Every structure is written in structure tokens, then in C-alpha cells.
Amino acid sequence: MRTWHNGRLLQSPDEPSISVLDHGMIVGDGVFETVQILRNQPFALTRHLDRLVRSATGLGIGTPDVGAVREGIAATMDGQDIAFGRIRVTVTSGRGPLGSPRGDGELTHVVVSEPSTQPPPVASIVTVPWPRNERGALSGLKTTSYAENALMIEHALAQGASEAVMPNTRGELCEGTGSNIMYVVGDRLITPTLAAGPLAGITRALVLEWCAGEIDVVEQDAPIDVLQTADEVLLVGTTRDVQAISRVDDRELEAPGPITRLAQQIWAREAAKGIDP
């Protein structure tokens, strides 16, 4: 693991660097991206950095220095041999007071790169009763205010699952804590609309684009209970890519089913064509 902070490559990720008064630490006032490292290169980096800017703008903290972030990524990956891993880019509003109002200093930019283990091709999920507020101030933004996600994923892990999937306030299927959810009914691959409140996932967007010519794929909202009758269920995300789901709560499913398998094949084929689609 290598860490870069505001233009400086740290000797260790444990080296003291960020102020205890950084508003990202005080109130979670920041945004972030997790980028997959594939064959020593960041995958879909331009899309991730574009979303980082959208999130920061939506949060009102200003515009991240994308050029500096790219330099930080290069610095943390230099000399490393990473077949598969992840890059965490975090931007906060910087130093602030011990309260909700922000300070007027410069943004904090942090990049961390590390090798990691690729998730298995098949996993299980649980649904949770806590809703995502599709009308909330942070809806659609990838912010560091992640405490409710941390609570939900710990709930899932305690039940032997790898992800928690939540409804929105209308009881519609929304998203996982760090992934987008898709499911199959008949021959149709379905995912919630962005109006339902999920994050506009990079992998989600690419699956919709790449599969459109070979799979009947649609954005459509439905009650979260649809997962109890769907023919197949899958998660898509930065490190998961297209992951088949073999269990939803206490319900067992075929995994991967035929549509999921086809989506995985399309993903592998298209992702091999270029590192920054």
C-alpha cells in the first residue's frame, strides 16, 4: 500500500499527515472514488474522475484538482506490480471548525493504491430494512459520509453474506452498500432507475452500454421483494465486475444463471479492449 497526500508521497500509510481538524474527519465532508487496478493500470479512470468532480460539485466543496489526482495515482503505482488491486481517491473540504460549517481552506486530496484479492465470481446478499433516501441531500453523490453503509455491511457479514441490499423510502429496490443490483426476469436484465436513488455506478453504466446489443437490458423500478421471485440476481461494481448471486436472504438461486453468464462473458470481452472505456 502506498499513499499520496496533497502532492507528497508518504513514506508509510501510517505516517501522520492529515490534520485532526480536517472536515472530512470531523463531519465526513468529502467525496471519494474506488478505481480498479487491472494489469498495473487504473480501469475506467476518466469515468471515475468525472464522477469525483460531479460528487464534489454536488456536495458544494468545490472542484477537485484532477491533474493532481492523476499525478498522485501515478506516484502511488510507480514501481509496483499489481495484477489486480484498487485505488482510493478521497477529496475533502479541508481544514474546518469543530462543527458543521466549513472552513475556507484548500481541499484535501489523498490517493492510496494497494494490491488486493479479486472477489469470487459468486456471492450471497441479504436485504436490510433501512432505506436509502432517494430525495436526500446526498442522493446520487459518492461521499465519505458512509457510516450507515458500514452498519449495513457489518449486518450482512454477520449473516454470512458479502453485501447488504436496501430499499428506498418507497420500498423499491435501490442498491447495495458498495454496488449496484441487477436481476433477471425471463430473458430480461433489469436494474433500478437512477430516480430510485442508487449511485450512478461506473460498472452499471458499462454493463448497460455493453450488453444492450445482446441482452434485453432495461432500467425499471420495482419493490425490493422482486428479489424473492427473480430468476437470477447479480451485483455489479468496481471490484466485483459482474458477480452472480447464489443466495438472497434465505432463498437459493442458480448462480451464475444463463443471462448472468452471458453478461460476464460480454464484460470480459469488452473490458479487454481498452483500459479506459
Coordinates of C-alpha atoms in Angstrom, one line a residue:
M1 CA 0.0 0.0 0.0
R2 CA 1.3 3.4 -1.0
T3 CA -0.2 6.8 -0.1
W4 CA 0.0 10.3 -1.6
H5 CA -1.3 13.4 0.2
N6 CA -1.6 16.9 -1.4
G7 CA 1.4 16.4 -3.7
R8 CA 3.6 14.3 -1.3
L9 CA 4.3 10.6 -1.5
L10 CA 4.3 9.4 2.1
Q11 CA 6.9 7.0 3.5
S12 CA 4.2 4.9 5.1
P13 CA 0.3 5.0 5.0
D14 CA 0.6 5.3 8.8
E15 CA 2.7 8.5 8.6
P16 CA 0.9 11.4 10.3
S17 CA -0.3 13.7 7.5
I18 CA -3.9 15.0 7.7
S19 CA -4.9 17.5 10.3
V20 CA -7.3 16.3 13.0
L21 CA -9.3 19.3 12.1
D22 CA -9.9 18.2 8.5
H23 CA -13.6 18.4 7.9
G24 CA -13.5 15.0 6.2
M25 CA -12.7 13.6 9.6
I26 CA -14.9 16.0 11.7
V27 CA -18.2 15.5 9.8
G28 CA -17.4 13.3 6.8
D29 CA -17.4 16.3 4.5
G30 CA -15.8 14.8 1.4
V31 CA -16.2 12.6 -1.7
F32 CA -14.3 9.6 -2.9
E33 CA -13.8 7.1 -5.7
T34 CA -12.5 3.5 -5.7
V35 CA -10.8 2.6 -9.0
Q36 CA -9.9 -0.9 -10.0
I37 CA -6.3 -1.7 -10.9
L38 CA -6.1 -4.2 -13.7
R39 CA -2.8 -5.3 -15.1
N40 CA -0.9 -2.4 -13.5
Q41 CA -3.3 0.2 -14.8
P42 CA -6.3 2.0 -13.4
F43 CA -9.5 0.8 -15.2
A44 CA -12.1 3.4 -16.4
L45 CA -10.2 6.2 -14.7
T46 CA -11.7 9.0 -16.7
R47 CA -15.2 8.0 -15.8
H48 CA -14.2 7.7 -12.1
L49 CA -12.6 11.2 -12.1
D50 CA -15.6 12.7 -13.9
R51 CA -17.9 11.3 -11.2
L52 CA -15.5 12.5 -8.5
V53 CA -15.9 16.1 -9.8
R54 CA -19.7 15.6 -10.0
S55 CA -19.9 14.4 -6.4
A56 CA -17.7 17.3 -5.1
T57 CA -19.7 19.8 -7.1
G58 CA -22.9 18.3 -5.8
L59 CA -21.7 18.4 -2.3
G60 CA -20.6 22.0 -2.7
I61 CA -17.0 21.7 -1.7
G62 CA -15.5 22.9 -5.0
T63 CA -13.7 21.2 -7.9
P64 CA -11.0 18.7 -7.2
D65 CA -7.7 19.1 -8.8
V66 CA -8.0 16.2 -11.3
G67 CA -4.5 16.7 -12.7
A68 CA -3.0 16.4 -9.2
V69 CA -5.1 13.3 -8.5
R70 CA -3.7 11.7 -11.7
E71 CA -0.2 12.6 -10.5
G72 CA -1.0 11.0 -7.1
I73 CA -2.2 7.8 -8.8
A74 CA 0.9 7.6 -10.9
A75 CA 3.1 8.2 -7.9
T76 CA 1.5 5.5 -5.7
M77 CA 1.6 3.0 -8.5
D78 CA 5.2 3.7 -9.7
G79 CA 7.4 0.7 -9.1
Q80 CA 4.6 -1.6 -8.0
D81 CA 3.5 -4.7 -9.9
I82 CA -0.3 -5.0 -9.3
A83 CA -2.2 -7.5 -11.4
F84 CA -5.4 -6.7 -9.5
G85 CA -5.9 -4.0 -6.9
R86 CA -7.6 -0.8 -6.1
I87 CA -7.0 2.9 -5.9
R88 CA -8.9 5.0 -3.3
V89 CA -9.1 8.7 -4.2
T90 CA -10.5 10.9 -1.4
V91 CA -11.2 14.7 -1.6
T92 CA -12.4 16.6 1.5
S93 CA -13.4 20.2 2.1
G94 CA -10.1 20.6 4.0
R95 CA -9.5 22.1 7.5
G96 CA -12.6 23.3 9.2
P97 CA -14.1 24.1 12.6
L98 CA -15.4 21.6 15.2
G99 CA -18.9 21.8 13.8
S100 CA -20.9 21.5 10.5
P101 CA -19.9 24.9 8.9
R102 CA -16.9 24.6 6.6
G103 CA -13.7 26.4 6.7
D104 CA -12.3 28.4 3.8
G105 CA -9.0 26.5 3.2
E106 CA -7.8 24.4 0.3
L107 CA -9.3 21.0 -0.5
T108 CA -7.5 17.9 0.8
H109 CA -6.5 15.3 -1.8
V110 CA -5.5 11.8 -0.9
V111 CA -4.7 8.8 -3.1
V112 CA -4.0 5.3 -1.8
S113 CA -3.1 2.3 -4.0
E114 CA -2.8 -1.3 -3.0
P115 CA -2.9 -4.8 -4.4
S116 CA -6.0 -6.8 -3.4
T117 CA -7.7 -10.1 -3.9
Q118 CA -10.3 -10.3 -6.6
P119 CA -13.8 -11.1 -5.2
P120 CA -15.2 -14.5 -6.0
P121 CA -17.5 -14.9 -9.1
V122 CA -20.4 -16.0 -6.9
A123 CA -21.6 -14.4 -3.6
S124 CA -24.6 -14.1 -1.4
I125 CA -26.6 -11.0 -0.2
V126 CA -29.1 -10.0 2.4
T127 CA -31.8 -7.3 2.2
V128 CA -32.0 -4.8 5.0
P129 CA -34.9 -2.7 6.3
W130 CA -33.0 0.6 6.4
P131 CA -33.9 2.7 3.4
R132 CA -31.8 4.9 1.2
N133 CA -33.4 8.3 0.9
E134 CA -33.7 8.9 -2.8
R135 CA -34.7 12.5 -2.1
G136 CA -31.9 13.3 0.4
A137 CA -29.3 16.0 0.0
L138 CA -26.6 13.4 -0.7
S139 CA -28.6 11.2 -3.1
G140 CA -26.5 10.2 -6.1
L141 CA -23.3 11.5 -4.6
K142 CA -20.4 9.3 -3.6
T143 CA -19.5 10.9 -0.3
T144 CA -17.3 9.9 2.7
S145 CA -20.4 10.0 4.9
Y146 CA -20.5 6.2 4.9
A147 CA -21.5 5.3 8.4
E148 CA -24.9 3.8 7.5
N149 CA -23.2 1.7 4.8
A150 CA -20.7 0.4 7.3
L151 CA -23.5 -0.6 9.6
M152 CA -25.4 -2.4 6.8
I153 CA -22.3 -4.3 5.6
E154 CA -21.5 -5.5 9.1
H155 CA -25.1 -6.7 9.4
A156 CA -24.6 -8.6 6.1
L157 CA -21.2 -10.1 7.1
A158 CA -22.7 -11.3 10.4
Q159 CA -25.2 -13.3 8.4
G160 CA -22.6 -14.9 6.1
A161 CA -23.3 -12.6 3.2
S162 CA -20.9 -10.3 1.3
E163 CA -23.3 -7.4 0.6
A164 CA -26.4 -5.7 2.0
V165 CA -29.1 -4.5 -0.4
M166 CA -31.5 -1.8 0.6
P167 CA -34.8 -0.3 -0.5
N168 CA -35.5 3.3 -1.0
T169 CA -38.2 5.2 1.1
R170 CA -40.9 4.0 -1.3
G171 CA -39.9 0.4 -0.7
E172 CA -38.4 0.0 -4.1
L173 CA -35.2 -1.9 -4.8
C174 CA -32.3 0.6 -4.7
E175 CA -28.7 -0.6 -4.3
G176 CA -26.1 -2.3 -2.3
T177 CA -23.8 -0.5 0.1
G178 CA -21.0 -0.5 -2.5
S179 CA -22.6 -2.0 -5.6
N180 CA -25.5 -1.8 -8.0
I181 CA -28.0 -4.5 -8.1
M182 CA -29.5 -6.2 -11.2
Y183 CA -31.8 -9.1 -11.6
V184 CA -33.3 -11.2 -14.4
V185 CA -36.9 -11.9 -15.1
G186 CA -37.3 -14.3 -18.1
D187 CA -34.7 -13.1 -20.6
R188 CA -34.7 -9.5 -19.4
L189 CA -31.8 -8.0 -17.3
I190 CA -33.3 -5.3 -15.1
T191 CA -31.7 -2.6 -12.8
P192 CA -33.4 0.2 -10.8
T193 CA -33.6 3.6 -12.4
L194 CA -31.4 6.4 -11.0
A195 CA -34.6 8.1 -9.8
A196 CA -34.9 5.2 -7.3
G197 CA -31.8 6.7 -5.5
P198 CA -28.8 4.4 -6.4
L199 CA -25.4 5.7 -7.2
A200 CA -24.8 6.0 -10.9
G201 CA -22.2 3.2 -10.9
I202 CA -19.4 3.1 -13.4
T203 CA -19.8 -0.7 -13.8
R204 CA -23.5 -0.3 -14.0
A205 CA -23.2 2.2 -16.9
L206 CA -20.8 0.0 -18.8
V207 CA -22.9 -3.1 -18.4
L208 CA -25.9 -1.2 -19.7
E209 CA -23.9 0.0 -22.7
W210 CA -22.0 -3.2 -23.5
C211 CA -24.9 -5.6 -23.0
A212 CA -27.6 -3.6 -24.9
G213 CA -27.0 -5.3 -28.2
E214 CA -27.0 -8.8 -26.9
I215 CA -29.3 -8.8 -23.9
D216 CA -32.7 -7.2 -23.3
V217 CA -31.5 -4.8 -20.6
V218 CA -33.7 -2.2 -19.0
E219 CA -33.9 0.3 -16.2
Q220 CA -37.1 -0.2 -14.3
D221 CA -38.3 0.2 -10.7
A222 CA -39.9 -2.5 -8.6
P223 CA -40.5 -3.3 -4.9
I224 CA -37.4 -4.8 -3.2
D225 CA -39.4 -8.1 -2.9
V226 CA -38.8 -8.7 -6.6
L227 CA -35.5 -10.3 -5.4
Q228 CA -37.6 -13.1 -3.9
T229 CA -39.1 -14.1 -7.3
A230 CA -36.4 -13.0 -9.8
D231 CA -34.9 -15.8 -11.9
E232 CA -31.3 -14.5 -11.4
V233 CA -29.7 -11.8 -9.3
L234 CA -26.3 -10.2 -9.8
L235 CA -24.2 -7.4 -8.4
V236 CA -22.1 -5.1 -10.4
G237 CA -19.3 -2.9 -9.0
T238 CA -15.8 -1.6 -9.4
T239 CA -14.0 -4.6 -7.9
R240 CA -16.8 -7.1 -8.3
D241 CA -17.3 -6.5 -12.1
V242 CA -20.3 -8.8 -12.8
Q243 CA -20.9 -11.1 -9.8
A244 CA -23.5 -13.8 -9.7
I245 CA -25.6 -14.1 -6.5
S246 CA -26.4 -17.6 -5.2
R247 CA -28.4 -16.6 -2.1
V248 CA -30.8 -13.7 -1.3
D249 CA -31.6 -13.8 2.4
D250 CA -32.8 -17.5 2.8
R251 CA -33.5 -18.0 -0.9
E252 CA -31.1 -20.1 -3.0
L253 CA -30.7 -19.3 -6.7
E254 CA -28.8 -20.8 -9.7
A255 CA -25.6 -18.9 -10.0
P256 CA -24.5 -18.0 -12.5
G257 CA -27.7 -18.3 -14.5
P258 CA -27.6 -18.1 -18.3
I259 CA -28.2 -14.3 -18.5
T260 CA -25.6 -13.6 -15.8
R261 CA -23.1 -15.8 -17.5
L262 CA -23.7 -14.0 -20.8
A263 CA -23.3 -10.6 -19.1
Q264 CA -20.0 -11.9 -17.5
Q265 CA -18.7 -13.0 -20.9
I266 CA -19.6 -9.7 -22.5
W267 CA -17.9 -7.8 -19.7
A268 CA -14.7 -9.8 -20.0
R269 CA -14.6 -9.4 -23.8
E270 CA -15.3 -5.6 -23.8
A271 CA -13.1 -4.8 -20.8
A272 CA -10.2 -6.5 -22.6
K273 CA -10.5 -4.0 -25.4
G274 CA -9.2 -1.0 -23.5
I275 CA -8.3 0.2 -20.0
D276 CA -10.2 3.5 -20.1
P277 CA -13.6 2.8 -21.7

